[in-house]
């Protein structure tokens, strides 16, 4: 089974309606999967940005 992808776009506005920033993210359309047929259990592994920065700083420190 092929899982298709979809782009999600969002425009962040300020109080006056001016554009602050444009945001985009790519998501998988996982709703096409059936539990027990395509997968048994699933989870999303997400690291906080601070943890990634600490890891990169430590890796740079160790060269």
Tab-separated table of N, CA and C in Angstrom:
chain	number	residue	atom	x	y	z
A	1	UNK	N	0.844	-1.180	0.000
A	1	UNK	CA	0.000	0.000	0.000
A	1	UNK	C	0.888	1.242	0.000
A	2	UNK	N	0.503	2.208	-0.758
A	2	UNK	CA	1.232	3.470	-0.848
A	2	UNK	C	0.519	4.508	0.012
A	3	UNK	N	1.287	5.165	0.863
A	3	UNK	CA	0.741	6.246	1.682
A	3	UNK	C	1.007	7.555	0.944
A	4	UNK	N	-0.043	8.260	0.617
A	4	UNK	CA	0.118	9.522	-0.104
A	4	UNK	C	0.428	10.653	0.874
A	5	UNK	N	0.955	11.728	0.337
A	5	UNK	CA	1.333	12.890	1.142
A	5	UNK	C	0.470	14.087	0.769
A	6	UNK	N	0.385	15.020	1.690
A	6	UNK	CA	-0.413	16.224	1.466
A	6	UNK	C	0.293	17.411	2.103
A	7	UNK	N	0.356	18.536	1.385
A	7	UNK	CA	0.923	19.764	1.926
A	7	UNK	C	-0.168	20.545	2.643
A	8	UNK	N	0.137	21.026	3.843
A	8	UNK	CA	-0.769	21.867	4.615
A	8	UNK	C	-0.134	23.256	4.705
A	9	UNK	N	-0.862	24.274	4.285
A	9	UNK	CA	-0.365	25.647	4.305
A	9	UNK	C	-1.162	26.466	5.319
A	10	UNK	N	-0.475	27.369	6.013
A	10	UNK	CA	-1.131	28.234	6.987
A	10	UNK	C	-0.445	29.598	6.965
A	11	UNK	N	-1.240	30.653	7.035
A	11	UNK	CA	-0.716	32.019	7.066
A	11	UNK	C	-0.970	32.577	8.457
A	12	UNK	N	0.110	32.981	9.147
A	12	UNK	CA	-0.012	33.583	10.473
A	12	UNK	C	-0.205	35.087	10.291
A	13	UNK	N	-1.262	35.626	10.929
A	13	UNK	CA	-1.586	37.043	10.806
A	13	UNK	C	-1.385	37.758	12.135
A	14	UNK	N	-1.094	39.062	12.061
A	14	UNK	CA	-1.008	39.867	13.283
A	14	UNK	C	-2.388	40.438	13.608
A	15	UNK	N	-2.462	41.311	14.612
A	15	UNK	CA	-3.743	41.858	15.062
A	15	UNK	C	-4.444	42.686	13.987
A	16	UNK	N	-3.661	43.306	13.121
A	16	UNK	CA	-4.228	44.173	12.087
A	16	UNK	C	-4.519	43.433	10.785
A	17	UNK	N	-4.229	42.149	10.748
A	17	UNK	CA	-4.482	41.361	9.549
A	17	UNK	C	-3.299	41.281	8.606
A	18	UNK	N	-2.164	41.839	9.010
A	18	UNK	CA	-0.960	41.751	8.193
A	18	UNK	C	-0.317	40.377	8.324
A	19	UNK	N	0.389	39.975	7.309
A	19	UNK	CA	1.011	38.651	7.299
A	19	UNK	C	2.282	38.666	8.141
A	20	UNK	N	2.333	37.795	9.149
A	20	UNK	CA	3.544	37.636	9.956
A	20	UNK	C	4.478	36.624	9.311
A	21	UNK	N	3.938	35.444	8.989
A	21	UNK	CA	4.748	34.430	8.322
A	21	UNK	C	3.854	33.394	7.665
A	22	UNK	N	4.406	32.751	6.656
A	22	UNK	CA	3.742	31.644	5.984
A	22	UNK	C	4.348	30.355	6.510
A	23	UNK	N	3.501	29.379	6.806
A	23	UNK	CA	3.984	28.109	7.324
A	23	UNK	C	3.503	26.994	6.403
A	24	UNK	N	4.322	25.960	6.265
A	24	UNK	CA	3.945	24.802	5.457
A	24	UNK	C	4.488	23.554	6.129
A	25	UNK	N	3.730	22.468	6.014
A	25	UNK	CA	4.202	21.190	6.529
A	25	UNK	C	3.675	20.084	5.635
A	26	UNK	N	4.409	19.002	5.605
A	26	UNK	CA	4.060	17.849	4.787
A	26	UNK	C	3.562	16.749	5.708
A	27	UNK	N	2.362	16.256	5.467
A	27	UNK	CA	1.784	15.219	6.322
A	27	UNK	C	1.442	13.993	5.487
A	28	UNK	N	1.496	12.836	6.139
A	28	UNK	CA	1.110	11.586	5.491
A	28	UNK	C	-0.368	11.341	5.725
A	29	UNK	N	-1.023	10.873	4.714
A	29	UNK	CA	-2.447	10.553	4.842
A	29	UNK	C	-2.581	9.128	5.381
A	30	UNK	N	-2.344	8.990	6.671
A	30	UNK	CA	-2.351	7.676	7.301
A	30	UNK	C	-3.724	7.076	7.488
A	31	UNK	N	-4.771	7.859	7.260
A	31	UNK	CA	-6.118	7.341	7.447
A	31	UNK	C	-6.475	6.276	6.413
A	32	UNK	N	-5.650	6.099	5.401
A	32	UNK	CA	-5.915	5.080	4.389
A	32	UNK	C	-5.433	3.708	4.835
A	33	UNK	N	-4.731	3.653	5.966
A	33	UNK	CA	-4.253	2.383	6.492
A	33	UNK	C	-5.326	1.734	7.351
A	34	UNK	N	-5.261	0.409	7.447
A	34	UNK	CA	-6.171	-0.327	8.310
A	34	UNK	C	-5.353	-1.070	9.352
A	35	UNK	N	-5.697	-0.872	10.617
A	35	UNK	CA	-4.977	-1.539	11.700
A	35	UNK	C	-5.178	-3.045	11.594
A	36	UNK	N	-4.083	-3.780	11.760
A	36	UNK	CA	-4.123	-5.229	11.644
A	36	UNK	C	-3.821	-5.712	10.238
A	37	UNK	N	-4.054	-4.860	9.236
A	37	UNK	CA	-3.761	-5.220	7.848
A	37	UNK	C	-2.449	-4.571	7.418
A	38	UNK	N	-2.363	-3.252	7.548
A	38	UNK	CA	-1.187	-2.504	7.119
A	38	UNK	C	-0.181	-2.284	8.242
A	39	UNK	N	-0.621	-2.338	9.489
A	39	UNK	CA	0.270	-2.131	10.626
A	39	UNK	C	-0.364	-2.731	11.870
A	40	UNK	N	0.467	-2.974	12.878
A	40	UNK	CA	-0.029	-3.493	14.152
A	40	UNK	C	-0.221	-2.361	15.157
A	41	UNK	N	0.796	-1.552	15.334
A	41	UNK	CA	0.689	-0.392	16.209
A	41	UNK	C	1.575	0.701	15.635
A	42	UNK	N	1.274	1.923	15.949
A	42	UNK	CA	2.066	3.019	15.393
A	42	UNK	C	2.268	4.097	16.443
A	43	UNK	N	3.322	4.880	16.236
A	43	UNK	CA	3.610	6.008	17.099
A	43	UNK	C	4.460	6.982	16.307
A	44	UNK	N	4.480	8.216	16.739
A	44	UNK	CA	5.281	9.240	16.082
A	44	UNK	C	6.386	9.671	17.034
A	45	UNK	N	7.612	9.492	16.610
A	45	UNK	CA	8.757	9.884	17.406
A	45	UNK	C	9.096	11.339	17.078
A	46	UNK	N	8.935	12.215	18.031
A	46	UNK	CA	9.187	13.636	17.812
A	46	UNK	C	10.101	14.142	18.916
A	47	UNK	N	11.192	14.768	18.508
A	47	UNK	CA	12.129	15.332	19.478
A	47	UNK	C	11.882	16.832	19.603
A	48	UNK	N	12.016	17.337	20.811
A	48	UNK	CA	11.885	18.778	21.014
A	48	UNK	C	13.095	19.473	20.413
A	49	UNK	N	12.901	20.683	19.941
A	49	UNK	CA	13.965	21.441	19.296
A	49	UNK	C	15.143	21.656	20.238
A	50	UNK	N	14.872	21.865	21.520
A	50	UNK	CA	15.947	22.063	22.494
A	50	UNK	C	16.823	20.818	22.596
A	51	UNK	N	16.225	19.650	22.555
A	51	UNK	CA	16.984	18.401	22.634
A	51	UNK	C	17.882	18.237	21.411
A	52	UNK	N	17.381	18.612	20.251
A	52	UNK	CA	18.190	18.525	19.029
A	52	UNK	C	19.359	19.499	19.107
A	53	UNK	N	19.122	20.701	19.598
A	53	UNK	CA	20.201	21.689	19.732
A	53	UNK	C	21.271	21.212	20.707
A	54	UNK	N	20.853	20.632	21.830
A	54	UNK	CA	21.816	20.118	22.809
A	54	UNK	C	22.645	19.004	22.190
A	55	UNK	N	21.997	18.097	21.469
A	55	UNK	CA	22.708	16.999	20.818
A	55	UNK	C	23.727	17.522	19.808
A	56	UNK	N	23.333	18.487	18.989
A	56	UNK	CA	24.256	19.037	17.991
A	56	UNK	C	25.408	19.787	18.646
A	57	UNK	N	25.136	20.518	19.723
A	57	UNK	CA	26.204	21.222	20.433
A	57	UNK	C	27.185	20.231	21.043
A	58	UNK	N	26.677	19.148	21.609
A	58	UNK	CA	27.543	18.122	22.197
A	58	UNK	C	28.377	17.433	21.112
A	59	UNK	N	27.754	17.139	19.982
A	59	UNK	CA	28.484	16.510	18.875
A	59	UNK	C	29.573	17.443	18.350
A	60	UNK	N	29.285	18.743	18.256
A	60	UNK	CA	30.290	19.706	17.801
A	60	UNK	C	31.414	19.830	18.823
A	61	UNK	N	31.068	19.763	20.104
A	61	UNK	CA	32.064	19.838	21.169
A	61	UNK	C	33.021	18.640	21.112
A	62	UNK	N	32.489	17.464	20.824
A	62	UNK	CA	33.301	16.241	20.742
A	62	UNK	C	34.019	16.109	19.402
A	63	UNK	N	33.666	16.968	18.446
A	63	UNK	CA	34.276	16.987	17.124
A	63	UNK	C	34.078	15.660	16.422
